[in-house]
Coordinates of C-alpha atoms and ligand atoms in Angstrom, one line a residue:
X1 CA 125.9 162.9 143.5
X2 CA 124.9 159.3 142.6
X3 CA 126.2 157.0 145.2
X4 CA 127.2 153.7 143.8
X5 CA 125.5 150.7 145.4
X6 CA 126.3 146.8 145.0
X7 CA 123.3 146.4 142.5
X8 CA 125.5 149.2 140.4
X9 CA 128.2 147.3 140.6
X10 CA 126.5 143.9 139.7
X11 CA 125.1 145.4 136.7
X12 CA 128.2 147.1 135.2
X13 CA 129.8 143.7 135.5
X14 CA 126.8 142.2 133.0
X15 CA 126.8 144.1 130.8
X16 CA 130.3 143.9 130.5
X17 CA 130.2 140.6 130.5
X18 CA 127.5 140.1 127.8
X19 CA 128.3 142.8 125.3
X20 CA 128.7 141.6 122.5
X21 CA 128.8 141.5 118.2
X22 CA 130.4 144.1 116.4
X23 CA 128.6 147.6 117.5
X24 CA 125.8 148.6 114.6
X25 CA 125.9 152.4 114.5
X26 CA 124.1 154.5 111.7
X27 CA 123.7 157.7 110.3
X28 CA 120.6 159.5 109.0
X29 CA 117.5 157.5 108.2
X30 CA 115.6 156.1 105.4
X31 CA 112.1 157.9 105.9
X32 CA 113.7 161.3 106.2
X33 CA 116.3 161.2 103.3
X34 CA 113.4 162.4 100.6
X35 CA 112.4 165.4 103.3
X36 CA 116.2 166.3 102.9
X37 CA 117.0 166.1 99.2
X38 CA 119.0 163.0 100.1
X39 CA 121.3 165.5 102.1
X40 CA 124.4 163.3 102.7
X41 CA 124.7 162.8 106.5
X42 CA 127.7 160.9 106.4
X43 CA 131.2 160.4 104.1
X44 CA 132.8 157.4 103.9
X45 CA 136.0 158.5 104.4
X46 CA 135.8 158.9 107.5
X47 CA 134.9 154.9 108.4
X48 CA 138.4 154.0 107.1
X49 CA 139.7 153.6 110.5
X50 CA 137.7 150.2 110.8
X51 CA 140.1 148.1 109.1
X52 CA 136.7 145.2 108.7
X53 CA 134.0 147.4 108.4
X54 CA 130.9 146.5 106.9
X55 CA 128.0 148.4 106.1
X56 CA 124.7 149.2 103.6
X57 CA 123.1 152.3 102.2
X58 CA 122.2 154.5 99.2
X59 CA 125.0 156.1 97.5
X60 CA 125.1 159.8 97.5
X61 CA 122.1 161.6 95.6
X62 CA 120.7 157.9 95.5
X63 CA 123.4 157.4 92.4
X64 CA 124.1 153.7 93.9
X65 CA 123.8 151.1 96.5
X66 CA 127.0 150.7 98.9
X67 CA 128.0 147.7 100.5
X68 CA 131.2 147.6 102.8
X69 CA 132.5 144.1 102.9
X70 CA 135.1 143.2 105.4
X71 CA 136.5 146.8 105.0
X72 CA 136.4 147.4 101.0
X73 CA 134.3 150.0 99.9
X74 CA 131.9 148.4 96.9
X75 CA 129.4 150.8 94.7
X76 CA 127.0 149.0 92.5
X77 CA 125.9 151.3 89.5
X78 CA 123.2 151.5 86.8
X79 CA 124.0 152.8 84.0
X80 CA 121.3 154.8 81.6
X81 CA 121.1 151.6 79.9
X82 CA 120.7 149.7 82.7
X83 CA 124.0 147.9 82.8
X84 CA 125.4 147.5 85.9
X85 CA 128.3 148.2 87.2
X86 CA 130.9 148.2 90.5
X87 CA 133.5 150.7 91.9
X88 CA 135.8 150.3 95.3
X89 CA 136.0 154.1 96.2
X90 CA 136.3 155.5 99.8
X91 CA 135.3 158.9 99.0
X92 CA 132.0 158.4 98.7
X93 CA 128.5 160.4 100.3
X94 CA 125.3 158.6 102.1
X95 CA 121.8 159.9 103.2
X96 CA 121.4 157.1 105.8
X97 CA 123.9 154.3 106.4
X98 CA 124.8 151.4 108.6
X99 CA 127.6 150.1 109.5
X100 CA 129.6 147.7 111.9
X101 CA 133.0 146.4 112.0
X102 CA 133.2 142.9 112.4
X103 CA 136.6 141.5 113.6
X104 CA 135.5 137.8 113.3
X105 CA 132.9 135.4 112.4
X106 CA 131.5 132.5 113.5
X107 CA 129.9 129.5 110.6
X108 CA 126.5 128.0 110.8
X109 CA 125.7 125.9 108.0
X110 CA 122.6 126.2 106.5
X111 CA 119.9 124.1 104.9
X112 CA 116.3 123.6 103.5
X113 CA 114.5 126.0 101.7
X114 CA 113.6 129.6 102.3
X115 CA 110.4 130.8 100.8
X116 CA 111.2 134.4 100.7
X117 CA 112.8 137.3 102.2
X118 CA 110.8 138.0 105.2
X119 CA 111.5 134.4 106.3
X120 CA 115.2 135.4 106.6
X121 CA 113.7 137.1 109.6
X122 CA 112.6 134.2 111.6
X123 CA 116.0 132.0 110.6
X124 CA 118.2 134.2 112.0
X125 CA 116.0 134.5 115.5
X126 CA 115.8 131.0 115.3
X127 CA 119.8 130.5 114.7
X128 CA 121.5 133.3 116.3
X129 CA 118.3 133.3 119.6
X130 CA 119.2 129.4 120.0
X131 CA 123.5 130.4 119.9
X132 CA 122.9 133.0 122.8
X133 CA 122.9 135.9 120.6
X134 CA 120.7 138.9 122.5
X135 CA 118.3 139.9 119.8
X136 CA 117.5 143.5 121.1
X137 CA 120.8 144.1 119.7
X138 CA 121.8 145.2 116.3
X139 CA 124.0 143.0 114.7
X140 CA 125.5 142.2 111.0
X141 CA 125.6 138.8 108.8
X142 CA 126.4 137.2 106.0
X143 CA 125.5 134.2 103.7
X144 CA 127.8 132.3 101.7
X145 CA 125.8 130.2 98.9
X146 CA 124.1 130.0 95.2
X147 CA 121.1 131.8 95.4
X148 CA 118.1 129.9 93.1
X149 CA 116.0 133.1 92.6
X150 CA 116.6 136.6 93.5
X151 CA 115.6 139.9 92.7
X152 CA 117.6 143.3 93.4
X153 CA 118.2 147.0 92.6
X154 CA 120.1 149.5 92.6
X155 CA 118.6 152.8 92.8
X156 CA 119.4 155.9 90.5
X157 CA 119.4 159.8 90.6
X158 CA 115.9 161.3 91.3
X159 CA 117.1 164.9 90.1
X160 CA 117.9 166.0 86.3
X161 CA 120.9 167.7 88.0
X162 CA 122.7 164.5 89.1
X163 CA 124.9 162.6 86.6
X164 CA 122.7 159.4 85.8
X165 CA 119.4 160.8 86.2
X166 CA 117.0 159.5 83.3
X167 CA 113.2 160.8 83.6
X168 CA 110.9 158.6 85.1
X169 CA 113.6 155.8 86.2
X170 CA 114.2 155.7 90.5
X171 CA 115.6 152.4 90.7
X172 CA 117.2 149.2 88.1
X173 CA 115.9 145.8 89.3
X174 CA 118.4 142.8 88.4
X175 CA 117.1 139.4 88.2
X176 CA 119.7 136.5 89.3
X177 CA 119.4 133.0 88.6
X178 CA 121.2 130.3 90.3
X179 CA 124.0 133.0 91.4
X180 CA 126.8 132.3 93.6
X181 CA 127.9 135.2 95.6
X182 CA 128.0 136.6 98.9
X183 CA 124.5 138.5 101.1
X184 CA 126.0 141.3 103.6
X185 CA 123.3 142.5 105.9
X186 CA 122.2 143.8 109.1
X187 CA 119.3 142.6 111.8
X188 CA 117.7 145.1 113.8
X189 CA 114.9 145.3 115.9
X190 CA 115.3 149.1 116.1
X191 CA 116.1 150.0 112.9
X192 CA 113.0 150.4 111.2
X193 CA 112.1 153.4 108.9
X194 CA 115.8 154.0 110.1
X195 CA 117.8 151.8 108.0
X196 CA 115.3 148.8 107.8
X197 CA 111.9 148.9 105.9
X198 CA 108.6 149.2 107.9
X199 CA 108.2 145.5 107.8
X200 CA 111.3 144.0 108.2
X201 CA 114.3 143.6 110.8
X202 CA 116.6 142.8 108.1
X203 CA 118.5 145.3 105.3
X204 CA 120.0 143.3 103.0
X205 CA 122.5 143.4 100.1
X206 CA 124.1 141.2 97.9
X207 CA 127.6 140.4 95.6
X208 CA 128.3 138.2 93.4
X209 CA 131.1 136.0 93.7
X210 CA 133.3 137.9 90.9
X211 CA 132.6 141.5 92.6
X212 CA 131.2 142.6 89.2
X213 CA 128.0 143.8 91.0
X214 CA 126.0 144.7 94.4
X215 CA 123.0 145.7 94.7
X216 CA 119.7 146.2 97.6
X217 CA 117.4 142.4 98.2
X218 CA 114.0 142.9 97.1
X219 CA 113.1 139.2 97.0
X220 CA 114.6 135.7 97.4
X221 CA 113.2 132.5 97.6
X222 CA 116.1 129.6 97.4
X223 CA 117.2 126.2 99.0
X224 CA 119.4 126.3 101.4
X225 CA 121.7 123.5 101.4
X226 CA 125.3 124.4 101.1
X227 CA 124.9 127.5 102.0
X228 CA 126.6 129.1 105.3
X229 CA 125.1 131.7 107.7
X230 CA 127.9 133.8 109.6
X231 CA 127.4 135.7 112.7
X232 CA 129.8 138.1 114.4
X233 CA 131.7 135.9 116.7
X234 CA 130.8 136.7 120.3
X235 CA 134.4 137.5 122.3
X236 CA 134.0 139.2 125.8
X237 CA 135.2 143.0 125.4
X238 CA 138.7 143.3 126.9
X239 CA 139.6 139.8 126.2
X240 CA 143.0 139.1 124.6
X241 CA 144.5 135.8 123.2
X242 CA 148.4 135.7 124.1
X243 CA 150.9 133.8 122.9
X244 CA 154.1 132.5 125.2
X245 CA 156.7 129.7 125.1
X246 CA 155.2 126.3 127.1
X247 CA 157.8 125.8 129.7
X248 CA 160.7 127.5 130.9
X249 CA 163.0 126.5 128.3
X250 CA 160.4 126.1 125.6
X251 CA 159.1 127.0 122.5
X252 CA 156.4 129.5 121.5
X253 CA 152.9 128.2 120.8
X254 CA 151.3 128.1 124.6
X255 CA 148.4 130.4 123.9
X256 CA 145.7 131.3 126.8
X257 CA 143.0 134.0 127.1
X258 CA 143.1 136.8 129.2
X259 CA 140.4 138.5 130.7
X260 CA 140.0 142.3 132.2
X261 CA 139.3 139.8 135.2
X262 CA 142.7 138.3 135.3
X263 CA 143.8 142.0 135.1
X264 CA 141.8 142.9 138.0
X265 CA 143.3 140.2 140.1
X266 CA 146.8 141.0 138.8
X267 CA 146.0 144.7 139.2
X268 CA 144.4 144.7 142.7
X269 CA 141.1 146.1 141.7
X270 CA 138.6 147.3 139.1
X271 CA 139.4 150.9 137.9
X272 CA 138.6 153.2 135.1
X273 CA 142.3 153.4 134.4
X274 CA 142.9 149.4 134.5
X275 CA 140.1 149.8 131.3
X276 CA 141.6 152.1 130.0
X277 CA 144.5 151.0 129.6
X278 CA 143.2 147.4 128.7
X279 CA 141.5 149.5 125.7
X280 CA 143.8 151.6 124.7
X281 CA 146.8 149.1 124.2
X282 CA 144.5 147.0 122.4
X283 CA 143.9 149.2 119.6
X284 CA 147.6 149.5 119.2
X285 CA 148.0 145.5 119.9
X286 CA 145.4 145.4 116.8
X287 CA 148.0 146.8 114.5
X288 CA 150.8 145.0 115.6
X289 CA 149.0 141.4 115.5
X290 CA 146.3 141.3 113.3
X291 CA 145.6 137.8 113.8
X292 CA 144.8 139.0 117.5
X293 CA 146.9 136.7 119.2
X294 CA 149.4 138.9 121.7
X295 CA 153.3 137.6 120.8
X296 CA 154.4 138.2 124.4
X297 CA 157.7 137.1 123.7
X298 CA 158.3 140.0 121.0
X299 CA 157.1 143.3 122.8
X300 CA 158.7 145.9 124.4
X301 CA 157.0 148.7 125.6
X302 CA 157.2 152.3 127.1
X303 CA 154.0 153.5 130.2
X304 CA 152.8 156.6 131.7
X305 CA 153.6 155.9 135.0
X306 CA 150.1 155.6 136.7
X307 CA 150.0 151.8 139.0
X308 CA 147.0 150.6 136.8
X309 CA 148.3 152.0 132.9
X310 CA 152.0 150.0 134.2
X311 CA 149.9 146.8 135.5
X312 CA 148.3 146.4 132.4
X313 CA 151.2 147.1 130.2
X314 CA 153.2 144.6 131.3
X315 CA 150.3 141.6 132.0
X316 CA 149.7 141.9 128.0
X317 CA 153.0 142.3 126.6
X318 CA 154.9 140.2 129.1
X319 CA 157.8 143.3 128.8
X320 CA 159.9 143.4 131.8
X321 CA 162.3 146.2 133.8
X322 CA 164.9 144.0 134.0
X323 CA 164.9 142.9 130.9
X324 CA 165.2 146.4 129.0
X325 CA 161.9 145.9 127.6
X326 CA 159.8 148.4 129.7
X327 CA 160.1 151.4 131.3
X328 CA 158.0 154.2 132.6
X329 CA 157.9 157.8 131.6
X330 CA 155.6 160.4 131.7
X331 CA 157.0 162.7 129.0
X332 CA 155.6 160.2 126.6
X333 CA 153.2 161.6 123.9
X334 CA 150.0 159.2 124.6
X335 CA 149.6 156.8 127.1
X336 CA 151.8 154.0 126.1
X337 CA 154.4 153.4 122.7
X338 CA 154.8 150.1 122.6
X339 CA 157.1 148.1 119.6
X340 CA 157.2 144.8 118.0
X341 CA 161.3 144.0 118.9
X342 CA 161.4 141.8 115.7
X343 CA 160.5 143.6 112.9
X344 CA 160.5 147.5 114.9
X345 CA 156.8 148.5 114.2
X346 CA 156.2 150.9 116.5
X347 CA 152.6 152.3 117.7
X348 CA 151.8 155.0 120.3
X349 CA 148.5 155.5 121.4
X350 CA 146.3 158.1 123.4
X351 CA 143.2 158.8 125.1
X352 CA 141.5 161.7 123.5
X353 CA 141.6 164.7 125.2
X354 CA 138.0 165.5 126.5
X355 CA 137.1 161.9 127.0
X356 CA 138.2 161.6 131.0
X357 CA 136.1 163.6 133.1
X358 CA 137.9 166.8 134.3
X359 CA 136.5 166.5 137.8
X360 CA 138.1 162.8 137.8
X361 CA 141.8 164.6 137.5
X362 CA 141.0 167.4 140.1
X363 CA 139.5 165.0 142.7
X364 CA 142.0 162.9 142.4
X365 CA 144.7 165.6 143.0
X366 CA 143.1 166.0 145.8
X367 CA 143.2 162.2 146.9
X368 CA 146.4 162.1 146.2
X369 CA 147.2 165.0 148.5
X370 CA 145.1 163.2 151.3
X371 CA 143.0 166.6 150.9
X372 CA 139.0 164.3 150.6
X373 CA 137.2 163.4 153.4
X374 CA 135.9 160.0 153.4
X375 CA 132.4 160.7 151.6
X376 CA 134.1 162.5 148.9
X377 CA 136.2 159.6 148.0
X378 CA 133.0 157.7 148.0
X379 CA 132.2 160.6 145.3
X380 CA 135.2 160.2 143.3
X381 CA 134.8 156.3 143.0
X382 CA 131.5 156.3 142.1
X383 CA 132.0 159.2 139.3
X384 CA 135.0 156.8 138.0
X385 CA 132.5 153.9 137.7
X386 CA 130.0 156.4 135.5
X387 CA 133.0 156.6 133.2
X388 CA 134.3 153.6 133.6
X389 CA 130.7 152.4 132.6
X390 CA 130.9 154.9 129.4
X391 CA 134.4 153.6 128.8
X392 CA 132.5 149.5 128.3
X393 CA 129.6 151.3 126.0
X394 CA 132.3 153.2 124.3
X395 CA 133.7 152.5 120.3
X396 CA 137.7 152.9 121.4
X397 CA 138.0 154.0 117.9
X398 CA 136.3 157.0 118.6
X399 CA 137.9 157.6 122.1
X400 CA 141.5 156.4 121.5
X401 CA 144.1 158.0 118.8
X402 CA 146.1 155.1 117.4
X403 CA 149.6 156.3 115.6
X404 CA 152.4 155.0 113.8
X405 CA 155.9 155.6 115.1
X406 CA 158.4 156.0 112.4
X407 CA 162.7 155.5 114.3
X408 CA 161.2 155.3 117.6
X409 CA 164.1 155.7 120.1
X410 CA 164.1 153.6 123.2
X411 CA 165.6 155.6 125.9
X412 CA 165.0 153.7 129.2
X413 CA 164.5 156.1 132.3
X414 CA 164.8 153.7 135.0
X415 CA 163.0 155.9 137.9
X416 CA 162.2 154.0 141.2
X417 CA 160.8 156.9 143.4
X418 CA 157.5 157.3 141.6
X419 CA 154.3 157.6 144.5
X420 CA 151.7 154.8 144.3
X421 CA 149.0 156.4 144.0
X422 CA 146.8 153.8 144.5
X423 CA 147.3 152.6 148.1
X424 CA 148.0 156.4 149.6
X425 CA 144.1 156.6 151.3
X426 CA 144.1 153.2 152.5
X427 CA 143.8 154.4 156.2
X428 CA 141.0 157.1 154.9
X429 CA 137.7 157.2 157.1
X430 CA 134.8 156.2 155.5
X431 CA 131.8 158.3 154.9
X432 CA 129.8 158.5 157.9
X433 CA 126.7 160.7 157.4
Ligands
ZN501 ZN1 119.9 148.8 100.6
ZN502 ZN1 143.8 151.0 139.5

C-alpha cells in the first residue's frame, strides 16, 4: 500500500489550493458523432442540477445548436426556409457536448480590434495567462458587446428520417451586422476533435440580445471597444463568505472568508471527513443563500455525530448547543439537515452511498477499537488522503444528494456521552519496520 510522504502531502495542498474555474466536462466527441449516426451520448435533463450551467453542442440528430446560458436551456433552429428560430427546452438530446457551471464571473473590459476568430485564441491567453488563470485547464467565457461582422450557423438534419431534413442542406449560415448580443464559449487546450475544431482552442456560440436566436461562430472580425470579456471568477474550493453581526451587540453586515484552512485549525487537523463535510453542507448552504454569503445568524442545524462532520457544522453556521440551534444525531437521513430559522427552508444532504471507500469504514472500526498496529494506521491515513484527494478532484454534485425538507421537525437529542473518535490512538506506536 502507498505510503504517504511529505511531498504527497505538499502536493494535495496545491492543487487544492489552485483549482480553479468552473469544471469543463463533456460528453461524446465531434470527430466520432458521424461514425455514430449522431448517437446522442448525453440528455440534457440530466444537467438540470447546475442551477448556472453553461454549455455548447449540436442538438440531437444535428436538428439545432444548443447553448446553455447561466442555466437556461437555448435551441437555435432553422427552419426549411431558413428562418431561424429559438426554444428553452430541457429535454433535449446531444452527440458531443460541453458544459460547465459557472457560479460567478469576473469583468475585463475589452478593446481594439479583432481580425478574426482564431485571434480570439491568443486574447484570451494573453488576458486570462496575464490574470493567473492556468491555461492547461478547460475553462468557459463570455463577451458582452456589438459585434461589427459575424458569420454563424446552425446545422440541420442529415437524414430524410429526421423532422427538418431538406436534401442537400447540413447547415444554415446567418450573417449579423453590427449585432448586440451575448458570445458563450469554451477554451480548451484538450478539446480538440473533441468539442473544439482541429485548429482551434476555442468553441464558440453566440445570442443575440433579444434571445430570438443562437447559433455556432464561423467567423468574426469586429472592434472591440465597449465590449467586456468575462472569466469564471477564480474562488479557492471550500471557501465560504459568512455573514455575522460586527460586535457583540451589533448589527449584521461583518462579512469574512473562511477557508478549509481555518477549518483545519478550528478542527485540529486535515481529514477526509473535515472535506467532507465542508462539501457536503455547501451544496445545501447553496440553496439556502444563493448569493453565497453564509447568514450565520439565521441557521440552525442537525449533525451526524462524527468530531469532524460536528466541527464543521457549527464553524459555518455559527449554530450552537446551548442555544437550541444544533444537536447531534445519528438517526438522521444524510449527513447533516440544516434550516434557515427565518423563513423554515429546510435542506438535508448526503454522501452517496459508494463514494467513501468501504475499507475506510472497516479500518477505522478497527481504530476505533484500538485493534491497528501502528503501520496500519499509517495505512488507513494514507488511504483517507487518496480519497480525500478524489474528494478535491470531485464535482460534489455528482457525489453529494442535495434534498428539500418539507415540516422538518426539530427534536433536539442532547447526548453528551458520544466517544471522540478522533483522539482514541493518540498513545498508538508508530510503525517501526
Ligand atoms: Zn457549436
Ligand atoms: Zn477529523
Amino acid at each position: 500500500m502507498k505510503k504517504i510522504s511529505l511531498t504527497t502531502l505538499f502536493l494535495l495542498f496545491i492543487t487544492f489550493a489552485f483549482a480553479q474555474h468552473g469544471l469543463v466536462k463533456s460528453t461524446g466527441a465531434m470527430s466520432e458523432m458521424g461514425k455514430t449516426g449522431f448517437a446522442p451520448t448525453i440528455s440534457a435533463d440530466t444537467l438540470q442540477k447546475y442551477p448556472r450551467i453553461f454549455g455548447l453542442g449540436p442538438l440531437g440528430k444535428m436538428q439545432g445548436e444548443i447553448t446553455f446560458a447561466d442555466g437556461v436551456p437555448y435551441s437555435g433552429f432553422a427552419d426549411l426556409d431558413g428562418n431561424a428560430f429559438i426554444q428553452e427546452n430541457w429535454d433535449i438530446q446531444a452527440p458531443f457536448f460541453v458544459y460547465a457551471e459557472v457560479e460567478a464571473w469576473e469583468a475585463f473590459p475589452l478593446s481594439g480590434e479583432l481580425e478574426d476568430l482564431l485571434a480570439l485564441d491568443s486574447l484570451i491567453e494573453d488576458i486570462a495567462g496575464n490574470n493567473g488563470y492556468d491555461l492547461s485547464q478547460p475553462f468557459f467565457f463570455k463577451i458582452e458587446g456589438t459585434f461589427d461582422e459575424m458569420v454563424t450557423h446552425i446545422v440541420t438534419p442529415r437524414s430524410p428520417v429526421v423532422e427538418g431534413y431538406k436534401p442537400g442542406r447540413n447547415q444554415e449560415n446567418y450573417e449579423h451586422v453590427k449585432e448586440k448580443g451575448e458570445i458563450i464559449a469554451v477554451y480548451s487546450q484538450v478539446g480538440k476533435r473533441i468539442y473544439t475544431h482541429h485548429d482551434t482552442f476555442i468553441h464558440a456560440h453566440f445570442i443575440n440580445e433579444a434571445q430570438t436566436f443562437t447559433g455556432h461562430i464561423d467567423l468574426l472580425k469586429t472592434n472591440l471597444d465597449g465590449s467586456t470579456l468575462y472569466l469564471p471568477k477564480r474562488k479557492k474550493p471550500l471557501s465560504f463568505q459568512t455573514n455575522d453581526t460586527d460586535f457583540s451587540k451589533g448589527r449584521l453586515g461583518f462579512q469574512q472568508e473562511v477557508e478549509l484552512d481555518d477549518l483545519v485549525k478550528f478542527h485540529g487537523h486535515l481529514c477526509d471527513g473535515l472535506v467532507v463535510g465542508a462539501m457536503g453542507l455547501n451544496e445545501a448552504l447553496q440553496h439556502l443563500f444563493p448569493d453565497g454569503v453564509i447568514d450565520r445568524t439565521d441557521l440552525r442545524i442537525v449533525s451526524q455525530s462524527s468530531p469532524c462532520l460536528t466541527d464543521v457544522a457549527v464553524y459555518l453556521t455559527g449554530a450552537r448547543y446551548q442555544f437550541n440551534t444544533f444537536y447531534v444525531d445519528d438517526a438522521i437521513d444524510g449527513i447533516y439537515i440544516v434550516q434557515k430559522i427565518s423563513d423554515g427552508s429546510t435542506f438535508q444532504v448526503n454522501l452517496n452511498k459508494g463514494v467513501k471507500p468501504a475499507i475506510i469504514g472497516e479500518m477505522s472500526e478497527l481504530a476505533v477499537n484500538q485493534e491497528l498496529t501502528g503501520c496500519q494506521l499509517d495505512e488507513l491515513k494514507s488511504t483517507e488522503d487518496d480519497f480525500m484527494e478524489f474528494l478535491f478532484q470531485a464535482d460534489a454534485k455528482e457525489i453529494f444528494s442535495v434534498k428539500a425538507v418539507s415540516d422538518f421537525d426539530w427534536d433536539p437529542v442532547l447526548k453528551n456521552d458520544l466517544v471522540k473518535t478522533d483522539v482514541l490512538n493518540k498513545h498508538a506506536p508508530s510503525c517501526t519496520h
